[in-house]
Amino acid sequence: MTIVFLSVLLYALLSWSSGALIPEPEIKIEVLHKPFICHRKTKYGDMLLVHYDGFLEKDGTLFHSTRKQKDGNPVWFTLGIKEVIKGWDKGLKDMCIREKRKLTVPPDLAYGKEGKVM
């Protein structure tokens, strides 16, 4: 028992001293359309106006769409201040005006494995 504890403690100390951390899940970013000229890219603190369609990766079910809401209007939010899921804050940074992206966001950067708002 002591040996196991010491080896776990040693591993924890080595990980801490070497700066090893559990890597954050990656977002898959696919650029569907990029304007020929990009005068400015998005950065944290920018107000963005976006249309989006949210699909479940496992079966392609549409769970939300700004276009299919009652008013059909896009949504405003400020990039980088946690008004939206982490996947959006990371995946929409450095984007050009009128650029279109497809983001595949892992559960840890969205609503979690159970689909609950975090």
Short mmCIF file of N, CA and C in Angstrom, two decimals:
data_model
loop_
_atom_site.label_atom_id
_atom_site.label_comp_id
_atom_site.label_asym_id
_atom_site.label_seq_id
_atom_site.Cartn_x
_atom_site.Cartn_y
_atom_site.Cartn_z
N MET A 1 0.83 -1.19 0.00
CA MET A 1 0.00 0.00 0.00
C MET A 1 0.87 1.25 0.00
N THR A 2 1.90 1.27 0.81
CA THR A 2 2.78 2.42 0.89
C THR A 2 3.51 2.64 -0.43
N ILE A 3 3.93 1.57 -1.07
CA ILE A 3 4.66 1.67 -2.34
C ILE A 3 3.76 2.30 -3.40
N VAL A 4 2.53 1.88 -3.46
CA VAL A 4 1.60 2.45 -4.44
C VAL A 4 1.41 3.93 -4.17
N PHE A 5 1.23 4.28 -2.91
CA PHE A 5 1.02 5.68 -2.56
C PHE A 5 2.24 6.51 -2.92
N LEU A 6 3.43 6.01 -2.61
CA LEU A 6 4.66 6.74 -2.92
C LEU A 6 4.85 6.89 -4.42
N SER A 7 4.53 5.86 -5.19
CA SER A 7 4.70 5.96 -6.64
C SER A 7 3.69 6.96 -7.22
N VAL A 8 2.48 6.99 -6.68
CA VAL A 8 1.48 7.96 -7.13
C VAL A 8 1.94 9.37 -6.75
N LEU A 9 2.44 9.52 -5.53
CA LEU A 9 2.94 10.81 -5.08
C LEU A 9 4.12 11.25 -5.93
N LEU A 10 5.05 10.33 -6.21
CA LEU A 10 6.20 10.65 -7.04
C LEU A 10 5.76 11.06 -8.44
N TYR A 11 4.80 10.32 -9.02
CA TYR A 11 4.28 10.66 -10.34
C TYR A 11 3.64 12.05 -10.32
N ALA A 12 2.87 12.33 -9.27
CA ALA A 12 2.23 13.64 -9.16
C ALA A 12 3.27 14.75 -9.05
N LEU A 13 4.33 14.53 -8.28
CA LEU A 13 5.38 15.53 -8.15
C LEU A 13 6.12 15.73 -9.47
N LEU A 14 6.40 14.64 -10.18
CA LEU A 14 7.07 14.74 -11.47
C LEU A 14 6.20 15.48 -12.47
N SER A 15 4.92 15.17 -12.49
CA SER A 15 4.00 15.85 -13.40
C SER A 15 3.92 17.32 -13.07
N TRP A 16 3.84 17.64 -11.79
CA TRP A 16 3.76 19.04 -11.38
C TRP A 16 5.04 19.79 -11.74
N SER A 17 6.18 19.16 -11.48
CA SER A 17 7.44 19.85 -11.73
C SER A 17 7.72 20.01 -13.22
N SER A 18 7.23 19.09 -14.03
CA SER A 18 7.47 19.19 -15.47
C SER A 18 6.39 20.01 -16.17
N GLY A 19 5.37 20.43 -15.42
CA GLY A 19 4.31 21.25 -15.99
C GLY A 19 3.29 20.45 -16.78
N ALA A 20 3.27 19.14 -16.62
CA ALA A 20 2.33 18.30 -17.37
C ALA A 20 0.91 18.56 -16.88
N LEU A 21 0.04 18.83 -17.82
CA LEU A 21 -1.37 19.04 -17.51
C LEU A 21 -2.19 18.14 -18.41
N ILE A 22 -3.42 17.91 -18.01
CA ILE A 22 -4.33 17.17 -18.87
C ILE A 22 -4.70 18.09 -20.02
N PRO A 23 -4.47 17.67 -21.24
CA PRO A 23 -4.75 18.56 -22.38
C PRO A 23 -6.25 18.83 -22.52
N GLU A 24 -6.58 20.06 -22.91
CA GLU A 24 -7.96 20.42 -23.15
C GLU A 24 -8.40 19.82 -24.48
N PRO A 25 -9.63 19.37 -24.56
CA PRO A 25 -10.11 18.80 -25.82
C PRO A 25 -9.99 19.80 -26.97
N GLU A 26 -9.77 19.29 -28.15
CA GLU A 26 -9.60 20.13 -29.32
C GLU A 26 -10.91 20.34 -30.06
N ILE A 27 -11.04 21.50 -30.66
CA ILE A 27 -12.17 21.83 -31.52
C ILE A 27 -11.72 21.56 -32.96
N LYS A 28 -12.57 20.95 -33.72
CA LYS A 28 -12.25 20.77 -35.14
C LYS A 28 -12.86 21.96 -35.89
N ILE A 29 -12.02 22.74 -36.57
CA ILE A 29 -12.48 23.91 -37.31
C ILE A 29 -12.31 23.65 -38.79
N GLU A 30 -13.42 23.73 -39.50
CA GLU A 30 -13.42 23.55 -40.95
C GLU A 30 -13.90 24.86 -41.57
N VAL A 31 -13.06 25.50 -42.37
CA VAL A 31 -13.45 26.75 -43.02
C VAL A 31 -14.22 26.40 -44.29
N LEU A 32 -15.50 26.79 -44.33
CA LEU A 32 -16.36 26.49 -45.48
C LEU A 32 -16.30 27.59 -46.53
N HIS A 33 -16.11 28.82 -46.08
CA HIS A 33 -15.99 29.97 -46.99
C HIS A 33 -15.12 31.02 -46.33
N LYS A 34 -14.14 31.52 -47.07
CA LYS A 34 -13.28 32.59 -46.58
C LYS A 34 -13.27 33.69 -47.64
N PRO A 35 -13.54 34.94 -47.23
CA PRO A 35 -13.51 36.04 -48.20
C PRO A 35 -12.13 36.19 -48.82
N PHE A 36 -12.10 36.71 -50.04
CA PHE A 36 -10.85 36.91 -50.76
C PHE A 36 -9.96 37.91 -50.01
N ILE A 37 -10.57 38.96 -49.46
CA ILE A 37 -9.83 39.96 -48.70
C ILE A 37 -10.36 39.96 -47.27
N CYS A 38 -9.44 39.92 -46.33
CA CYS A 38 -9.80 39.94 -44.91
C CYS A 38 -9.12 41.14 -44.28
N HIS A 39 -9.90 42.18 -44.00
CA HIS A 39 -9.34 43.41 -43.44
C HIS A 39 -9.03 43.28 -41.95
N ARG A 40 -9.79 42.44 -41.27
CA ARG A 40 -9.63 42.31 -39.82
C ARG A 40 -10.17 40.97 -39.37
N LYS A 41 -9.48 40.37 -38.41
CA LYS A 41 -9.93 39.10 -37.85
C LYS A 41 -10.53 39.34 -36.46
N THR A 42 -11.44 38.47 -36.07
CA THR A 42 -12.09 38.59 -34.76
C THR A 42 -11.07 38.37 -33.65
N LYS A 43 -11.31 39.06 -32.54
CA LYS A 43 -10.48 38.89 -31.35
C LYS A 43 -11.38 38.95 -30.12
N TYR A 44 -10.85 38.50 -29.00
CA TYR A 44 -11.62 38.53 -27.77
C TYR A 44 -12.05 39.96 -27.45
N GLY A 45 -13.31 40.11 -27.06
CA GLY A 45 -13.89 41.42 -26.77
C GLY A 45 -14.75 41.95 -27.91
N ASP A 46 -14.64 41.34 -29.10
CA ASP A 46 -15.47 41.75 -30.23
C ASP A 46 -16.90 41.29 -30.05
N MET A 47 -17.84 42.10 -30.52
CA MET A 47 -19.25 41.71 -30.57
C MET A 47 -19.46 41.01 -31.91
N LEU A 48 -20.01 39.81 -31.87
CA LEU A 48 -20.27 39.05 -33.09
C LEU A 48 -21.76 38.85 -33.28
N LEU A 49 -22.18 38.86 -34.52
CA LEU A 49 -23.56 38.57 -34.91
C LEU A 49 -23.51 37.34 -35.79
N VAL A 50 -24.10 36.23 -35.33
CA VAL A 50 -23.96 34.96 -36.05
C VAL A 50 -25.30 34.24 -36.22
N HIS A 51 -25.40 33.55 -37.34
CA HIS A 51 -26.42 32.53 -37.54
C HIS A 51 -25.75 31.21 -37.26
N TYR A 52 -26.47 30.27 -36.70
CA TYR A 52 -25.87 28.95 -36.50
C TYR A 52 -26.93 27.87 -36.54
N ASP A 53 -26.45 26.68 -36.87
CA ASP A 53 -27.24 25.47 -36.82
C ASP A 53 -26.47 24.49 -35.95
N GLY A 54 -27.10 23.97 -34.92
CA GLY A 54 -26.44 23.02 -34.02
C GLY A 54 -26.94 21.61 -34.27
N PHE A 55 -26.02 20.71 -34.59
CA PHE A 55 -26.34 19.31 -34.86
C PHE A 55 -25.62 18.40 -33.87
N LEU A 56 -26.26 17.30 -33.50
CA LEU A 56 -25.59 16.30 -32.67
C LEU A 56 -24.67 15.48 -33.57
N GLU A 57 -23.45 15.25 -33.12
CA GLU A 57 -22.49 14.53 -33.93
C GLU A 57 -22.89 13.06 -34.12
N LYS A 58 -23.47 12.46 -33.10
CA LYS A 58 -23.76 11.02 -33.15
C LYS A 58 -24.78 10.64 -34.23
N ASP A 59 -25.80 11.49 -34.45
CA ASP A 59 -26.82 11.09 -35.43
C ASP A 59 -27.27 12.23 -36.35
N GLY A 60 -26.65 13.39 -36.22
CA GLY A 60 -26.97 14.51 -37.10
C GLY A 60 -28.27 15.23 -36.81
N THR A 61 -28.87 14.96 -35.66
CA THR A 61 -30.12 15.62 -35.29
C THR A 61 -29.89 17.11 -35.05
N LEU A 62 -30.72 17.94 -35.67
CA LEU A 62 -30.66 19.39 -35.46
C LEU A 62 -31.28 19.69 -34.09
N PHE A 63 -30.49 20.30 -33.18
CA PHE A 63 -31.05 20.62 -31.87
C PHE A 63 -31.35 22.10 -31.71
N HIS A 64 -30.77 22.97 -32.57
CA HIS A 64 -31.11 24.38 -32.53
C HIS A 64 -30.64 25.05 -33.80
N SER A 65 -31.42 26.03 -34.25
CA SER A 65 -31.06 26.80 -35.43
C SER A 65 -31.61 28.21 -35.29
N THR A 66 -30.77 29.21 -35.49
CA THR A 66 -31.25 30.59 -35.42
C THR A 66 -32.19 30.88 -36.58
N ARG A 67 -31.96 30.25 -37.70
CA ARG A 67 -32.79 30.48 -38.89
C ARG A 67 -34.20 29.91 -38.73
N LYS A 68 -34.33 28.87 -37.90
CA LYS A 68 -35.63 28.21 -37.74
C LYS A 68 -36.37 28.66 -36.49
N GLN A 69 -35.79 29.61 -35.75
CA GLN A 69 -36.51 30.17 -34.61
C GLN A 69 -37.68 30.99 -35.14
N LYS A 70 -38.56 31.39 -34.23
CA LYS A 70 -39.75 32.14 -34.63
C LYS A 70 -39.39 33.40 -35.43
N ASP A 71 -38.40 34.16 -34.94
CA ASP A 71 -38.05 35.40 -35.63
C ASP A 71 -36.97 35.21 -36.70
N GLY A 72 -36.21 34.13 -36.66
CA GLY A 72 -35.20 33.84 -37.67
C GLY A 72 -34.00 34.76 -37.65
N ASN A 73 -33.80 35.49 -36.55
CA ASN A 73 -32.70 36.45 -36.46
C ASN A 73 -31.42 35.79 -35.94
N PRO A 74 -30.26 36.31 -36.37
CA PRO A 74 -29.00 35.84 -35.80
C PRO A 74 -28.86 36.32 -34.36
N VAL A 75 -27.86 35.80 -33.66
CA VAL A 75 -27.65 36.17 -32.25
C VAL A 75 -26.38 36.98 -32.08
N TRP A 76 -26.42 37.92 -31.13
CA TRP A 76 -25.28 38.74 -30.76
C TRP A 76 -24.62 38.15 -29.52
N PHE A 77 -23.30 38.20 -29.46
CA PHE A 77 -22.58 37.87 -28.23
C PHE A 77 -21.18 38.48 -28.30
N THR A 78 -20.55 38.59 -27.14
CA THR A 78 -19.19 39.11 -27.06
C THR A 78 -18.23 37.93 -26.99
N LEU A 79 -17.27 37.90 -27.88
CA LEU A 79 -16.32 36.80 -27.97
C LEU A 79 -15.35 36.83 -26.79
N GLY A 80 -15.19 35.67 -26.16
CA GLY A 80 -14.17 35.51 -25.13
C GLY A 80 -14.55 35.83 -23.71
N ILE A 81 -15.82 36.15 -23.44
CA ILE A 81 -16.21 36.49 -22.05
C ILE A 81 -17.23 35.49 -21.49
N LYS A 82 -17.27 34.31 -22.06
CA LYS A 82 -18.10 33.20 -21.56
C LYS A 82 -19.60 33.44 -21.66
N GLU A 83 -20.02 34.21 -22.67
CA GLU A 83 -21.46 34.37 -22.91
C GLU A 83 -22.01 33.16 -23.68
N VAL A 84 -21.11 32.43 -24.33
CA VAL A 84 -21.48 31.25 -25.12
C VAL A 84 -20.59 30.09 -24.68
N ILE A 85 -20.79 28.94 -25.27
CA ILE A 85 -19.98 27.78 -24.90
C ILE A 85 -18.50 28.04 -25.24
N LYS A 86 -17.61 27.39 -24.51
CA LYS A 86 -16.17 27.56 -24.71
C LYS A 86 -15.77 27.26 -26.15
N GLY A 87 -16.43 26.28 -26.75
CA GLY A 87 -16.11 25.91 -28.12
C GLY A 87 -16.31 27.05 -29.10
N TRP A 88 -17.32 27.87 -28.87
CA TRP A 88 -17.53 29.04 -29.73
C TRP A 88 -16.47 30.10 -29.48
N ASP A 89 -16.18 30.35 -28.20
CA ASP A 89 -15.16 31.36 -27.88
C ASP A 89 -13.82 31.01 -28.53
N LYS A 90 -13.47 29.74 -28.56
CA LYS A 90 -12.21 29.32 -29.17
C LYS A 90 -12.32 29.20 -30.69
N GLY A 91 -13.41 28.64 -31.15
CA GLY A 91 -13.55 28.33 -32.58
C GLY A 91 -13.88 29.49 -33.49
N LEU A 92 -14.37 30.60 -32.93
CA LEU A 92 -14.73 31.75 -33.75
C LEU A 92 -13.70 32.88 -33.67
N LYS A 93 -12.61 32.65 -32.95
CA LYS A 93 -11.53 33.63 -32.87
C LYS A 93 -10.73 33.60 -34.17
N ASP A 94 -10.19 34.73 -34.57
CA ASP A 94 -9.38 34.88 -35.80
C ASP A 94 -10.18 34.59 -37.07
N MET A 95 -11.43 34.96 -37.07
CA MET A 95 -12.32 34.77 -38.21
C MET A 95 -12.49 36.08 -38.96
N CYS A 96 -12.65 36.00 -40.27
CA CYS A 96 -12.91 37.20 -41.08
C CYS A 96 -14.41 37.47 -41.15
N ILE A 97 -14.77 38.72 -41.44
CA ILE A 97 -16.18 39.05 -41.66
C ILE A 97 -16.67 38.25 -42.87
N ARG A 98 -17.84 37.66 -42.74
CA ARG A 98 -18.50 36.84 -43.77
C ARG A 98 -17.86 35.47 -43.97
N GLU A 99 -16.89 35.13 -43.13
CA GLU A 99 -16.33 33.78 -43.20
C GLU A 99 -17.35 32.80 -42.63
N LYS A 100 -17.36 31.59 -43.16
CA LYS A 100 -18.25 30.54 -42.65
C LYS A 100 -17.38 29.39 -42.17
N ARG A 101 -17.69 28.91 -40.97
CA ARG A 101 -16.95 27.80 -40.39
C ARG A 101 -17.90 26.72 -39.90
N LYS A 102 -17.40 25.52 -39.93
CA LYS A 102 -18.09 24.40 -39.30
C LYS A 102 -17.23 24.00 -38.11
N LEU A 103 -17.82 24.07 -36.91
CA LEU A 103 -17.10 23.70 -35.69
C LEU A 103 -17.62 22.37 -35.18
N THR A 104 -16.72 21.46 -34.90
CA THR A 104 -17.08 20.22 -34.21
C THR A 104 -16.52 20.37 -32.80
N VAL A 105 -17.43 20.55 -31.85
CA VAL A 105 -17.06 20.91 -30.49
C VAL A 105 -17.24 19.70 -29.58
N PRO A 106 -16.17 19.28 -28.87
CA PRO A 106 -16.30 18.15 -27.95
C PRO A 106 -17.18 18.53 -26.75
N PRO A 107 -17.80 17.54 -26.11
CA PRO A 107 -18.71 17.80 -24.99
C PRO A 107 -18.13 18.69 -23.90
N ASP A 108 -16.84 18.52 -23.58
CA ASP A 108 -16.24 19.31 -22.49
C ASP A 108 -16.18 20.80 -22.81
N LEU A 109 -16.27 21.17 -24.09
CA LEU A 109 -16.25 22.58 -24.47
C LEU A 109 -17.64 23.06 -24.92
N ALA A 110 -18.64 22.22 -24.64
CA ALA A 110 -20.02 22.57 -25.03
C ALA A 110 -20.93 22.39 -23.82
N TYR A 111 -21.81 21.40 -23.89
CA TYR A 111 -22.82 21.21 -22.84
C TYR A 111 -22.56 19.99 -21.97
N GLY A 112 -21.39 19.37 -22.09
CA GLY A 112 -21.05 18.19 -21.31
C GLY A 112 -21.60 16.92 -21.94
N LYS A 113 -21.19 15.79 -21.38
CA LYS A 113 -21.60 14.49 -21.92
C LYS A 113 -23.09 14.24 -21.82
N GLU A 114 -23.71 14.81 -20.81
CA GLU A 114 -25.13 14.60 -20.60
C GLU A 114 -25.98 15.66 -21.28
N GLY A 115 -25.35 16.64 -21.92
CA GLY A 115 -26.09 17.67 -22.63
C GLY A 115 -26.67 18.76 -21.74
N LYS A 116 -26.06 18.98 -20.59
CA LYS A 116 -26.54 20.00 -19.66
C LYS A 116 -25.72 21.26 -19.83
N VAL A 117 -26.34 22.40 -19.65
CA VAL A 117 -25.62 23.68 -19.72
C VAL A 117 -24.66 23.76 -18.56
N MET A 118 -23.40 24.10 -18.85
CA MET A 118 -22.37 24.14 -17.79
C MET A 118 -22.21 25.53 -17.26
#
